[in-house]
Amino acid sequence: MSMKRIPARRALPSLALGAALALWTAPAATQEPFPGNVPGTRTVKIQQKAEQAYQEGDYERAFRIWRKDLVEIGDKYAQYMVGYLYLTGQGTERDVARAYAWYRLAAERGHDELVSVMEELEKQLAPAELEAGVAEYERLYGKYGDRELVRRLIRLDELRLKSRTGRVGASVGAPMTVILRNGRSVDGTRYYAAIEQRLERRYRYLQGYVEFGELETLPDELDQDPPADEDGAGGPAEEAGTPD
């Protein structure tokens, strides 16, 4: 089947500059703001490595970085680029059904440009390809979609709150200072208050998507390094995904 190429670099901006990430983490205007982590220095460096590899024509390395290190932390540009490389066969086998699945995952926050390229590709698929793409999207969404991401982030924040006194939501006996992974010390009261505010936003985001009781099914083997609060105390804890 003839497939019109959907250009990546012309249609979508580069993430080489960390400030551009705000475009891809921003939700549609009608949605609750997505309560993810602000990208830290490590994440930005990984994004730059992937972008540089792509620009140098090392598509296999670019695919590996986007797929292994950025997809799972909700980087929608990375999810789009995985789809684009499947569509073009750069750095991986060409698979239009998988390309559509990744495009659809990248577009879940309703960003106009990502929705547009997803819909353009959808129109070009044969019925069997679309059926396979939808099935693959449902599988990917269960692993890398925003619902699962927010559930993991909630569990991490609950573990951080619990670690200060032994129980979630406790405020008595909180340490005076907290040492971040970058070595900085921050006020403990401010640090834990920021986590509580973040949790509240994440719980609100999940309302209507998941029953709170499902949170108990999340694994306990998670990175418990304290993140910075979202008011600039330092870089957030970051998770690295693993390929299927």
JSON list of C-alpha atoms in Angstrom, two decimals:
[
{"chain": "A", "resi": 1, "resn": "MET", "atom": "CA", "xyz": [0.00, 0.00, 0.00]},
{"chain": "A", "resi": 2, "resn": "SER", "atom": "CA", "xyz": [1.30, 3.46, -0.85]},
{"chain": "A", "resi": 3, "resn": "MET", "atom": "CA", "xyz": [1.79, 5.48, 2.30]},
{"chain": "A", "resi": 4, "resn": "LYS", "atom": "CA", "xyz": [2.25, 9.23, 2.34]},
{"chain": "A", "resi": 5, "resn": "ARG", "atom": "CA", "xyz": [5.20, 10.18, 4.54]},
{"chain": "A", "resi": 6, "resn": "ILE", "atom": "CA", "xyz": [4.26, 12.37, 7.49]},
{"chain": "A", "resi": 7, "resn": "PRO", "atom": "CA", "xyz": [7.31, 14.57, 8.12]},
{"chain": "A", "resi": 8, "resn": "ALA", "atom": "CA", "xyz": [8.54, 14.70, 11.70]},
{"chain": "A", "resi": 9, "resn": "ARG", "atom": "CA", "xyz": [11.01, 17.55, 11.79]},
{"chain": "A", "resi": 10, "resn": "ARG", "atom": "CA", "xyz": [8.91, 19.97, 9.76]},
{"chain": "A", "resi": 11, "resn": "ALA", "atom": "CA", "xyz": [5.63, 19.19, 11.52]},
{"chain": "A", "resi": 12, "resn": "LEU", "atom": "CA", "xyz": [6.90, 19.01, 15.07]},
{"chain": "A", "resi": 13, "resn": "PRO", "atom": "CA", "xyz": [9.57, 21.06, 16.87]},
{"chain": "A", "resi": 14, "resn": "SER", "atom": "CA", "xyz": [12.76, 19.66, 18.31]},
{"chain": "A", "resi": 15, "resn": "LEU", "atom": "CA", "xyz": [13.09, 18.85, 21.99]},
{"chain": "A", "resi": 16, "resn": "ALA", "atom": "CA", "xyz": [16.80, 19.64, 22.01]},
{"chain": "A", "resi": 17, "resn": "LEU", "atom": "CA", "xyz": [16.02, 22.70, 24.11]},
{"chain": "A", "resi": 18, "resn": "GLY", "atom": "CA", "xyz": [14.47, 21.69, 27.41]},
{"chain": "A", "resi": 19, "resn": "ALA", "atom": "CA", "xyz": [12.05, 24.62, 27.37]},
{"chain": "A", "resi": 20, "resn": "ALA", "atom": "CA", "xyz": [10.25, 23.07, 24.41]},
{"chain": "A", "resi": 21, "resn": "LEU", "atom": "CA", "xyz": [9.13, 20.15, 26.58]},
{"chain": "A", "resi": 22, "resn": "ALA", "atom": "CA", "xyz": [6.33, 22.29, 28.00]},
{"chain": "A", "resi": 23, "resn": "LEU", "atom": "CA", "xyz": [4.60, 22.06, 24.63]},
{"chain": "A", "resi": 24, "resn": "TRP", "atom": "CA", "xyz": [4.43, 18.28, 24.79]},
{"chain": "A", "resi": 25, "resn": "THR", "atom": "CA", "xyz": [3.51, 17.96, 28.45]},
{"chain": "A", "resi": 26, "resn": "ALA", "atom": "CA", "xyz": [0.73, 20.51, 28.14]},
{"chain": "A", "resi": 27, "resn": "PRO", "atom": "CA", "xyz": [-2.79, 19.01, 28.06]},
{"chain": "A", "resi": 28, "resn": "ALA", "atom": "CA", "xyz": [-5.76, 20.26, 26.09]},
{"chain": "A", "resi": 29, "resn": "ALA", "atom": "CA", "xyz": [-7.13, 23.49, 27.50]},
{"chain": "A", "resi": 30, "resn": "THR", "atom": "CA", "xyz": [-10.33, 21.82, 28.69]},
{"chain": "A", "resi": 31, "resn": "GLN", "atom": "CA", "xyz": [-8.55, 19.17, 30.79]},
{"chain": "A", "resi": 32, "resn": "GLU", "atom": "CA", "xyz": [-7.18, 19.22, 34.31]},
{"chain": "A", "resi": 33, "resn": "PRO", "atom": "CA", "xyz": [-3.48, 20.20, 33.95]},
{"chain": "A", "resi": 34, "resn": "PHE", "atom": "CA", "xyz": [-1.38, 17.06, 33.69]},
{"chain": "A", "resi": 35, "resn": "PRO", "atom": "CA", "xyz": [0.27, 16.52, 37.09]},
{"chain": "A", "resi": 36, "resn": "GLY", "atom": "CA", "xyz": [3.51, 14.95, 35.91]},
{"chain": "A", "resi": 37, "resn": "ASN", "atom": "CA", "xyz": [7.07, 15.67, 37.01]},
{"chain": "A", "resi": 38, "resn": "VAL", "atom": "CA", "xyz": [8.91, 18.69, 35.70]},
{"chain": "A", "resi": 39, "resn": "PRO", "atom": "CA", "xyz": [11.82, 17.37, 33.58]},
{"chain": "A", "resi": 40, "resn": "GLY", "atom": "CA", "xyz": [15.13, 17.50, 35.39]},
{"chain": "A", "resi": 41, "resn": "THR", "atom": "CA", "xyz": [18.64, 17.94, 34.04]},
{"chain": "A", "resi": 42, "resn": "ARG", "atom": "CA", "xyz": [19.11, 14.19, 33.47]},
{"chain": "A", "resi": 43, "resn": "THR", "atom": "CA", "xyz": [15.93, 13.95, 31.41]},
{"chain": "A", "resi": 44, "resn": "VAL", "atom": "CA", "xyz": [16.87, 16.94, 29.27]},
{"chain": "A", "resi": 45, "resn": "LYS", "atom": "CA", "xyz": [20.31, 15.43, 28.58]},
{"chain": "A", "resi": 46, "resn": "ILE", "atom": "CA", "xyz": [18.71, 12.16, 27.48]},
{"chain": "A", "resi": 47, "resn": "GLN", "atom": "CA", "xyz": [16.34, 14.05, 25.18]},
{"chain": "A", "resi": 48, "resn": "GLN", "atom": "CA", "xyz": [19.29, 15.89, 23.68]},
{"chain": "A", "resi": 49, "resn": "LYS", "atom": "CA", "xyz": [21.16, 12.62, 23.07]},
{"chain": "A", "resi": 50, "resn": "ALA", "atom": "CA", "xyz": [18.18, 11.15, 21.23]},
{"chain": "A", "resi": 51, "resn": "GLU", "atom": "CA", "xyz": [17.72, 14.28, 19.17]},
{"chain": "A", "resi": 52, "resn": "GLN", "atom": "CA", "xyz": [21.42, 14.44, 18.29]},
{"chain": "A", "resi": 53, "resn": "ALA", "atom": "CA", "xyz": [21.47, 10.77, 17.28]},
{"chain": "A", "resi": 54, "resn": "TYR", "atom": "CA", "xyz": [18.48, 11.34, 15.00]},
{"chain": "A", "resi": 55, "resn": "GLN", "atom": "CA", "xyz": [19.98, 14.43, 13.39]},
{"chain": "A", "resi": 56, "resn": "GLU", "atom": "CA", "xyz": [23.23, 12.49, 12.76]},
{"chain": "A", "resi": 57, "resn": "GLY", "atom": "CA", "xyz": [21.32, 9.69, 11.08]},
{"chain": "A", "resi": 58, "resn": "ASP", "atom": "CA", "xyz": [21.92, 7.16, 13.86]},
{"chain": "A", "resi": 59, "resn": "TYR", "atom": "CA", "xyz": [18.28, 6.12, 13.85]},
{"chain": "A", "resi": 60, "resn": "GLU", "atom": "CA", "xyz": [18.76, 2.89, 15.76]},
{"chain": "A", "resi": 61, "resn": "ARG", "atom": "CA", "xyz": [20.33, 4.74, 18.68]},
{"chain": "A", "resi": 62, "resn": "ALA", "atom": "CA", "xyz": [17.69, 7.46, 18.58]},
{"chain": "A", "resi": 63, "resn": "PHE", "atom": "CA", "xyz": [14.94, 4.83, 18.55]},
{"chain": "A", "resi": 64, "resn": "ARG", "atom": "CA", "xyz": [16.56, 2.97, 21.45]},
{"chain": "A", "resi": 65, "resn": "ILE", "atom": "CA", "xyz": [16.84, 6.10, 23.61]},
{"chain": "A", "resi": 66, "resn": "TRP", "atom": "CA", "xyz": [13.32, 7.34, 22.93]},
{"chain": "A", "resi": 67, "resn": "ARG", "atom": "CA", "xyz": [11.87, 3.87, 23.40]},
{"chain": "A", "resi": 68, "resn": "LYS", "atom": "CA", "xyz": [13.90, 2.75, 26.40]},
{"chain": "A", "resi": 69, "resn": "ASP", "atom": "CA", "xyz": [14.51, 5.91, 28.40]},
{"chain": "A", "resi": 70, "resn": "LEU", "atom": "CA", "xyz": [11.73, 8.42, 27.67]},
{"chain": "A", "resi": 71, "resn": "VAL", "atom": "CA", "xyz": [8.50, 6.66, 26.68]},
{"chain": "A", "resi": 72, "resn": "GLU", "atom": "CA", "xyz": [7.64, 5.45, 30.19]},
{"chain": "A", "resi": 73, "resn": "ILE", "atom": "CA", "xyz": [8.03, 8.83, 31.88]},
{"chain": "A", "resi": 74, "resn": "GLY", "atom": "CA", "xyz": [5.26, 10.30, 29.71]},
{"chain": "A", "resi": 75, "resn": "ASP", "atom": "CA", "xyz": [7.42, 12.11, 27.15]},
{"chain": "A", "resi": 76, "resn": "LYS", "atom": "CA", "xyz": [4.84, 12.56, 24.42]},
{"chain": "A", "resi": 77, "resn": "TYR", "atom": "CA", "xyz": [7.37, 13.73, 21.87]},
{"chain": "A", "resi": 78, "resn": "ALA", "atom": "CA", "xyz": [9.37, 10.53, 22.43]},
{"chain": "A", "resi": 79, "resn": "GLN", "atom": "CA", "xyz": [6.20, 8.48, 22.00]},
{"chain": "A", "resi": 80, "resn": "TYR", "atom": "CA", "xyz": [5.47, 10.31, 18.77]},
{"chain": "A", "resi": 81, "resn": "MET", "atom": "CA", "xyz": [9.00, 9.77, 17.47]},
{"chain": "A", "resi": 82, "resn": "VAL", "atom": "CA", "xyz": [8.86, 6.04, 18.21]},
{"chain": "A", "resi": 83, "resn": "GLY", "atom": "CA", "xyz": [5.73, 6.00, 16.07]},
{"chain": "A", "resi": 84, "resn": "TYR", "atom": "CA", "xyz": [7.39, 8.05, 13.36]},
{"chain": "A", "resi": 85, "resn": "LEU", "atom": "CA", "xyz": [10.35, 5.67, 13.16]},
{"chain": "A", "resi": 86, "resn": "TYR", "atom": "CA", "xyz": [7.97, 2.72, 12.88]},
{"chain": "A", "resi": 87, "resn": "LEU", "atom": "CA", "xyz": [6.16, 4.58, 10.10]},
{"chain": "A", "resi": 88, "resn": "THR", "atom": "CA", "xyz": [9.32, 5.31, 8.13]},
{"chain": "A", "resi": 89, "resn": "GLY", "atom": "CA", "xyz": [11.31, 2.19, 9.02]},
{"chain": "A", "resi": 90, "resn": "GLN", "atom": "CA", "xyz": [14.17, 4.26, 10.38]},
{"chain": "A", "resi": 91, "resn": "GLY", "atom": "CA", "xyz": [16.09, 2.41, 13.08]},
{"chain": "A", "resi": 92, "resn": "THR", "atom": "CA", "xyz": [13.49, -0.35, 13.33]},
{"chain": "A", "resi": 93, "resn": "GLU", "atom": "CA", "xyz": [11.24, -2.44, 11.14]},
{"chain": "A", "resi": 94, "resn": "ARG", "atom": "CA", "xyz": [8.49, -0.55, 9.32]},
{"chain": "A", "resi": 95, "resn": "ASP", "atom": "CA", "xyz": [5.11, -1.23, 10.91]},
{"chain": "A", "resi": 96, "resn": "VAL", "atom": "CA", "xyz": [2.25, 1.17, 10.19]},
{"chain": "A", "resi": 97, "resn": "ALA", "atom": "CA", "xyz": [-0.07, -0.40, 12.76]},
{"chain": "A", "resi": 98, "resn": "ARG", "atom": "CA", "xyz": [2.48, 0.15, 15.52]},
{"chain": "A", "resi": 99, "resn": "ALA", "atom": "CA", "xyz": [3.14, 3.64, 14.20]},
{"chain": "A", "resi": 100, "resn": "TYR", "atom": "CA", "xyz": [-0.54, 4.46, 14.57]},
{"chain": "A", "resi": 101, "resn": "ALA", "atom": "CA", "xyz": [-0.63, 3.02, 18.10]},
{"chain": "A", "resi": 102, "resn": "TRP", "atom": "CA", "xyz": [2.29, 5.21, 19.21]},
{"chain": "A", "resi": 103, "resn": "TYR", "atom": "CA", "xyz": [0.83, 8.28, 17.48]},
{"chain": "A", "resi": 104, "resn": "ARG", "atom": "CA", "xyz": [-2.43, 7.72, 19.30]},
{"chain": "A", "resi": 105, "resn": "LEU", "atom": "CA", "xyz": [-0.66, 7.33, 22.63]},
{"chain": "A", "resi": 106, "resn": "ALA", "atom": "CA", "xyz": [1.32, 10.52, 22.01]},
{"chain": "A", "resi": 107, "resn": "ALA", "atom": "CA", "xyz": [-1.92, 12.38, 21.26]},
{"chain": "A", "resi": 108, "resn": "GLU", "atom": "CA", "xyz": [-3.81, 11.35, 24.39]},
{"chain": "A", "resi": 109, "resn": "ARG", "atom": "CA", "xyz": [-3.51, 14.78, 26.04]},
{"chain": "A", "resi": 110, "resn": "GLY", "atom": "CA", "xyz": [-5.27, 16.37, 23.09]},
{"chain": "A", "resi": 111, "resn": "HIS", "atom": "CA", "xyz": [-2.43, 18.51, 21.77]},
{"chain": "A", "resi": 112, "resn": "ASP", "atom": "CA", "xyz": [-3.66, 19.76, 18.38]},
{"chain": "A", "resi": 113, "resn": "GLU", "atom": "CA", "xyz": [-0.54, 18.98, 16.36]},
{"chain": "A", "resi": 114, "resn": "LEU", "atom": "CA", "xyz": [-0.18, 15.46, 17.73]},
{"chain": "A", "resi": 115, "resn": "VAL", "atom": "CA", "xyz": [-3.88, 14.75, 17.22]},
{"chain": "A", "resi": 116, "resn": "SER", "atom": "CA", "xyz": [-3.61, 16.04, 13.66]},
{"chain": "A", "resi": 117, "resn": "VAL", "atom": "CA", "xyz": [-0.79, 13.71, 12.60]},
{"chain": "A", "resi": 118, "resn": "MET", "atom": "CA", "xyz": [-2.50, 10.78, 14.30]},
{"chain": "A", "resi": 119, "resn": "GLU", "atom": "CA", "xyz": [-5.74, 11.44, 12.43]},
{"chain": "A", "resi": 120, "resn": "GLU", "atom": "CA", "xyz": [-3.89, 11.91, 9.14]},
{"chain": "A", "resi": 121, "resn": "LEU", "atom": "CA", "xyz": [-2.24, 8.52, 9.50]},
{"chain": "A", "resi": 122, "resn": "GLU", "atom": "CA", "xyz": [-5.51, 6.89, 10.58]},
{"chain": "A", "resi": 123, "resn": "LYS", "atom": "CA", "xyz": [-7.14, 7.92, 7.29]},
{"chain": "A", "resi": 124, "resn": "GLN", "atom": "CA", "xyz": [-4.41, 6.11, 5.36]},
{"chain": "A", "resi": 125, "resn": "LEU", "atom": "CA", "xyz": [-4.71, 2.75, 7.10]},
{"chain": "A", "resi": 126, "resn": "ALA", "atom": "CA", "xyz": [-6.45, -0.28, 5.66]},
{"chain": "A", "resi": 127, "resn": "PRO", "atom": "CA", "xyz": [-9.15, -1.74, 7.94]},
{"chain": "A", "resi": 128, "resn": "ALA", "atom": "CA", "xyz": [-6.92, -4.60, 9.07]},
{"chain": "A", "resi": 129, "resn": "GLU", "atom": "CA", "xyz": [-4.07, -2.19, 9.84]},
{"chain": "A", "resi": 130, "resn": "LEU", "atom": "CA", "xyz": [-6.38, 0.06, 11.83]},
{"chain": "A", "resi": 131, "resn": "GLU", "atom": "CA", "xyz": [-7.72, -2.89, 13.80]},
{"chain": "A", "resi": 132, "resn": "ALA", "atom": "CA", "xyz": [-4.20, -4.03, 14.62]},
{"chain": "A", "resi": 133, "resn": "GLY", "atom": "CA", "xyz": [-3.21, -0.47, 15.51]},
{"chain": "A", "resi": 134, "resn": "VAL", "atom": "CA", "xyz": [-6.10, -0.02, 17.91]},
{"chain": "A", "resi": 135, "resn": "ALA", "atom": "CA", "xyz": [-5.28, -3.32, 19.64]},
{"chain": "A", "resi": 136, "resn": "GLU", "atom": "CA", "xyz": [-1.63, -2.30, 19.98]},
{"chain": "A", "resi": 137, "resn": "TYR", "atom": "CA", "xyz": [-2.64, 1.13, 21.30]},
{"chain": "A", "resi": 138, "resn": "GLU", "atom": "CA", "xyz": [-4.78, -0.46, 24.01]},
{"chain": "A", "resi": 139, "resn": "ARG", "atom": "CA", "xyz": [-1.80, -2.58, 25.07]},
{"chain": "A", "resi": 140, "resn": "LEU", "atom": "CA", "xyz": [0.54, 0.42, 25.09]},
{"chain": "A", "resi": 141, "resn": "TYR", "atom": "CA", "xyz": [-1.96, 2.59, 26.94]},
{"chain": "A", "resi": 142, "resn": "GLY", "atom": "CA", "xyz": [-2.17, 0.05, 29.73]},
{"chain": "A", "resi": 143, "resn": "LYS", "atom": "CA", "xyz": [1.59, 0.31, 30.22]},
{"chain": "A", "resi": 144, "resn": "TYR", "atom": "CA", "xyz": [2.56, 3.85, 29.22]},
{"chain": "A", "resi": 145, "resn": "GLY", "atom": "CA", "xyz": [-0.62, 5.91, 29.18]},
{"chain": "A", "resi": 146, "resn": "ASP", "atom": "CA", "xyz": [-1.13, 8.89, 31.47]},
{"chain": "A", "resi": 147, "resn": "ARG", "atom": "CA", "xyz": [-3.49, 7.01, 33.74]},
{"chain": "A", "resi": 148, "resn": "GLU", "atom": "CA", "xyz": [-0.81, 4.44, 34.57]},
{"chain": "A", "resi": 149, "resn": "LEU", "atom": "CA", "xyz": [1.87, 7.12, 34.82]},
{"chain": "A", "resi": 150, "resn": "VAL", "atom": "CA", "xyz": [-0.12, 9.15, 37.33]},
{"chain": "A", "resi": 151, "resn": "ARG", "atom": "CA", "xyz": [-0.90, 6.03, 39.35]},
{"chain": "A", "resi": 152, "resn": "ARG", "atom": "CA", "xyz": [2.83, 5.27, 39.60]},
{"chain": "A", "resi": 153, "resn": "LEU", "atom": "CA", "xyz": [3.61, 8.86, 40.57]},
{"chain": "A", "resi": 154, "resn": "ILE", "atom": "CA", "xyz": [0.93, 8.78, 43.26]},
{"chain": "A", "resi": 155, "resn": "ARG", "atom": "CA", "xyz": [2.38, 5.60, 44.67]},
{"chain": "A", "resi": 156, "resn": "LEU", "atom": "CA", "xyz": [5.86, 7.15, 44.72]},
{"chain": "A", "resi": 157, "resn": "ASP", "atom": "CA", "xyz": [4.59, 10.23, 46.53]},
{"chain": "A", "resi": 158, "resn": "GLU", "atom": "CA", "xyz": [2.68, 8.10, 49.03]},
{"chain": "A", "resi": 159, "resn": "LEU", "atom": "CA", "xyz": [5.86, 6.15, 49.77]},
{"chain": "A", "resi": 160, "resn": "ARG", "atom": "CA", "xyz": [7.78, 9.39, 50.28]},
{"chain": "A", "resi": 161, "resn": "LEU", "atom": "CA", "xyz": [5.21, 10.70, 52.72]},
{"chain": "A", "resi": 162, "resn": "LYS", "atom": "CA", "xyz": [5.13, 7.39, 54.53]},
{"chain": "A", "resi": 163, "resn": "SER", "atom": "CA", "xyz": [8.91, 7.29, 54.84]},
{"chain": "A", "resi": 164, "resn": "ARG", "atom": "CA", "xyz": [9.06, 10.41, 57.01]},
{"chain": "A", "resi": 165, "resn": "THR", "atom": "CA", "xyz": [7.05, 8.97, 59.94]},
{"chain": "A", "resi": 166, "resn": "GLY", "atom": "CA", "xyz": [5.94, 5.48, 58.90]},
{"chain": "A", "resi": 167, "resn": "ARG", "atom": "CA", "xyz": [2.45, 6.34, 57.74]},
{"chain": "A", "resi": 168, "resn": "VAL", "atom": "CA", "xyz": [0.91, 8.14, 54.75]},
{"chain": "A", "resi": 169, "resn": "GLY", "atom": "CA", "xyz": [-0.36, 11.63, 55.49]},
{"chain": "A", "resi": 170, "resn": "ALA", "atom": "CA", "xyz": [1.47, 11.96, 58.81]},
{"chain": "A", "resi": 171, "resn": "SER", "atom": "CA", "xyz": [2.85, 15.37, 59.69]},
{"chain": "A", "resi": 172, "resn": "VAL", "atom": "CA", "xyz": [4.22, 14.90, 63.21]},
{"chain": "A", "resi": 173, "resn": "GLY", "atom": "CA", "xyz": [7.94, 14.20, 63.41]},
{"chain": "A", "resi": 174, "resn": "ALA", "atom": "CA", "xyz": [8.82, 15.28, 59.88]},
{"chain": "A", "resi": 175, "resn": "PRO", "atom": "CA", "xyz": [12.55, 15.96, 59.51]},
{"chain": "A", "resi": 176, "resn": "MET", "atom": "CA", "xyz": [13.70, 19.58, 59.60]},
{"chain": "A", "resi": 177, "resn": "THR", "atom": "CA", "xyz": [15.58, 19.19, 56.32]},
{"chain": "A", "resi": 178, "resn": "VAL", "atom": "CA", "xyz": [15.55, 16.80, 53.37]},
{"chain": "A", "resi": 179, "resn": "ILE", "atom": "CA", "xyz": [18.64, 15.99, 51.31]},
{"chain": "A", "resi": 180, "resn": "LEU", "atom": "CA", "xyz": [17.85, 15.76, 47.60]},
{"chain": "A", "resi": 181, "resn": "ARG", "atom": "CA", "xyz": [19.65, 13.43, 45.22]},
{"chain": "A", "resi": 182, "resn": "ASN", "atom": "CA", "xyz": [21.57, 16.41, 43.85]},
{"chain": "A", "resi": 183, "resn": "GLY", "atom": "CA", "xyz": [22.96, 17.04, 47.35]},
{"chain": "A", "resi": 184, "resn": "ARG", "atom": "CA", "xyz": [20.90, 20.11, 48.12]},
{"chain": "A", "resi": 185, "resn": "SER", "atom": "CA", "xyz": [19.15, 20.50, 51.46]},
{"chain": "A", "resi": 186, "resn": "VAL", "atom": "CA", "xyz": [15.60, 21.83, 51.54]},
{"chain": "A", "resi": 187, "resn": "ASP", "atom": "CA", "xyz": [13.21, 22.67, 54.32]},
{"chain": "A", "resi": 188, "resn": "GLY", "atom": "CA", "xyz": [11.35, 19.50, 55.34]},
{"chain": "A", "resi": 189, "resn": "THR", "atom": "CA", "xyz": [8.03, 21.21, 56.00]},
{"chain": "A", "resi": 190, "resn": "ARG", "atom": "CA", "xyz": [8.04, 22.88, 52.61]},
{"chain": "A", "resi": 191, "resn": "TYR", "atom": "CA", "xyz": [9.21, 19.70, 50.88]},
{"chain": "A", "resi": 192, "resn": "TYR", "atom": "CA", "xyz": [6.46, 17.48, 52.28]},
{"chain": "A", "resi": 193, "resn": "ALA", "atom": "CA", "xyz": [3.81, 20.15, 51.83]},
{"chain": "A", "resi": 194, "resn": "ALA", "atom": "CA", "xyz": [4.73, 20.27, 48.13]},
{"chain": "A", "resi": 195, "resn": "ILE", "atom": "CA", "xyz": [4.32, 16.48, 47.90]},
{"chain": "A", "resi": 196, "resn": "GLU", "atom": "CA", "xyz": [0.89, 16.68, 49.55]},
{"chain": "A", "resi": 197, "resn": "GLN", "atom": "CA", "xyz": [-0.20, 19.40, 47.10]},
{"chain": "A", "resi": 198, "resn": "ARG", "atom": "CA", "xyz": [1.09, 17.34, 44.19]},
{"chain": "A", "resi": 199, "resn": "LEU", "atom": "CA", "xyz": [-0.76, 14.27, 45.43]},
{"chain": "A", "resi": 200, "resn": "GLU", "atom": "CA", "xyz": [-3.97, 16.26, 45.66]},
{"chain": "A", "resi": 201, "resn": "ARG", "atom": "CA", "xyz": [-3.61, 17.36, 42.05]},
{"chain": "A", "resi": 202, "resn": "ARG", "atom": "CA", "xyz": [-2.87, 13.79, 40.94]},
{"chain": "A", "resi": 203, "resn": "TYR", "atom": "CA", "xyz": [-5.87, 12.38, 42.78]},
{"chain": "A", "resi": 204, "resn": "ARG", "atom": "CA", "xyz": [-8.07, 15.00, 41.14]},
{"chain": "A", "resi": 205, "resn": "TYR", "atom": "CA", "xyz": [-6.67, 14.12, 37.73]},
{"chain": "A", "resi": 206, "resn": "LEU", "atom": "CA", "xyz": [-7.61, 10.47, 38.17]},
{"chain": "A", "resi": 207, "resn": "GLN", "atom": "CA", "xyz": [-11.18, 11.15, 39.20]},
{"chain": "A", "resi": 208, "resn": "GLY", "atom": "CA", "xyz": [-13.42, 9.53, 36.62]},
{"chain": "A", "resi": 209, "resn": "TYR", "atom": "CA", "xyz": [-10.55, 7.41, 35.21]},
{"chain": "A", "resi": 210, "resn": "VAL", "atom": "CA", "xyz": [-9.69, 4.97, 37.99]},
{"chain": "A", "resi": 211, "resn": "GLU", "atom": "CA", "xyz": [-11.02, 3.89, 41.36]},
{"chain": "A", "resi": 212, "resn": "PHE", "atom": "CA", "xyz": [-8.63, 4.91, 44.12]},
{"chain": "A", "resi": 213, "resn": "GLY", "atom": "CA", "xyz": [-8.69, 1.38, 45.49]},
{"chain": "A", "resi": 214, "resn": "GLU", "atom": "CA", "xyz": [-6.78, 0.26, 42.39]},
{"chain": "A", "resi": 215, "resn": "LEU", "atom": "CA", "xyz": [-3.78, 2.19, 43.65]},
{"chain": "A", "resi": 216, "resn": "GLU", "atom": "CA", "xyz": [-3.12, -0.59, 46.12]},
{"chain": "A", "resi": 217, "resn": "THR", "atom": "CA", "xyz": [-2.22, -2.88, 43.20]},
{"chain": "A", "resi": 218, "resn": "LEU", "atom": "CA", "xyz": [0.87, -0.85, 42.32]},
{"chain": "A", "resi": 219, "resn": "PRO", "atom": "CA", "xyz": [4.27, -2.47, 42.93]},
{"chain": "A", "resi": 220, "resn": "ASP", "atom": "CA", "xyz": [6.32, -1.39, 45.92]},
{"chain": "A", "resi": 221, "resn": "GLU", "atom": "CA", "xyz": [9.70, -1.81, 44.17]},
{"chain": "A", "resi": 222, "resn": "LEU", "atom": "CA", "xyz": [9.88, 1.81, 43.06]},
{"chain": "A", "resi": 223, "resn": "ASP", "atom": "CA", "xyz": [12.53, 4.50, 43.16]},
{"chain": "A", "resi": 224, "resn": "GLN", "atom": "CA", "xyz": [12.10, 6.24, 46.49]},
{"chain": "A", "resi": 225, "resn": "ASP", "atom": "CA", "xyz": [14.71, 8.96, 45.99]},
{"chain": "A", "resi": 226, "resn": "PRO", "atom": "CA", "xyz": [13.01, 12.20, 47.05]},
{"chain": "A", "resi": 227, "resn": "PRO", "atom": "CA", "xyz": [12.04, 14.47, 44.17]},
{"chain": "A", "resi": 228, "resn": "ALA", "atom": "CA", "xyz": [12.34, 18.20, 44.36]},
{"chain": "A", "resi": 229, "resn": "ASP", "atom": "CA", "xyz": [9.12, 19.96, 45.05]},
{"chain": "A", "resi": 230, "resn": "GLU", "atom": "CA", "xyz": [7.59, 21.63, 42.01]},
{"chain": "A", "resi": 231, "resn": "ASP", "atom": "CA", "xyz": [8.53, 25.12, 43.14]},
{"chain": "A", "resi": 232, "resn": "GLY", "atom": "CA", "xyz": [12.19, 24.80, 42.17]},
{"chain": "A", "resi": 233, "resn": "ALA", "atom": "CA", "xyz": [13.91, 22.91, 44.97]},
{"chain": "A", "resi": 234, "resn": "GLY", "atom": "CA", "xyz": [15.84, 20.79, 42.44]},
{"chain": "A", "resi": 235, "resn": "GLY", "atom": "CA", "xyz": [15.46, 18.10, 39.79]},
{"chain": "A", "resi": 236, "resn": "PRO", "atom": "CA", "xyz": [12.68, 15.50, 40.06]},
{"chain": "A", "resi": 237, "resn": "ALA", "atom": "CA", "xyz": [13.13, 11.80, 40.52]},
{"chain": "A", "resi": 238, "resn": "GLU", "atom": "CA", "xyz": [13.20, 10.21, 37.10]},
{"chain": "A", "resi": 239, "resn": "GLU", "atom": "CA", "xyz": [12.28, 6.73, 35.95]},
{"chain": "A", "resi": 240, "resn": "ALA", "atom": "CA", "xyz": [13.82, 4.82, 33.07]},
{"chain": "A", "resi": 241, "resn": "GLY", "atom": "CA", "xyz": [11.56, 2.56, 31.08]},
{"chain": "A", "resi": 242, "resn": "THR", "atom": "CA", "xyz": [12.48, -0.78, 29.57]},
{"chain": "A", "resi": 243, "resn": "PRO", "atom": "CA", "xyz": [11.54, -1.98, 26.11]},
{"chain": "A", "resi": 244, "resn": "ASP", "atom": "CA", "xyz": [9.08, -4.82, 25.60]}
]
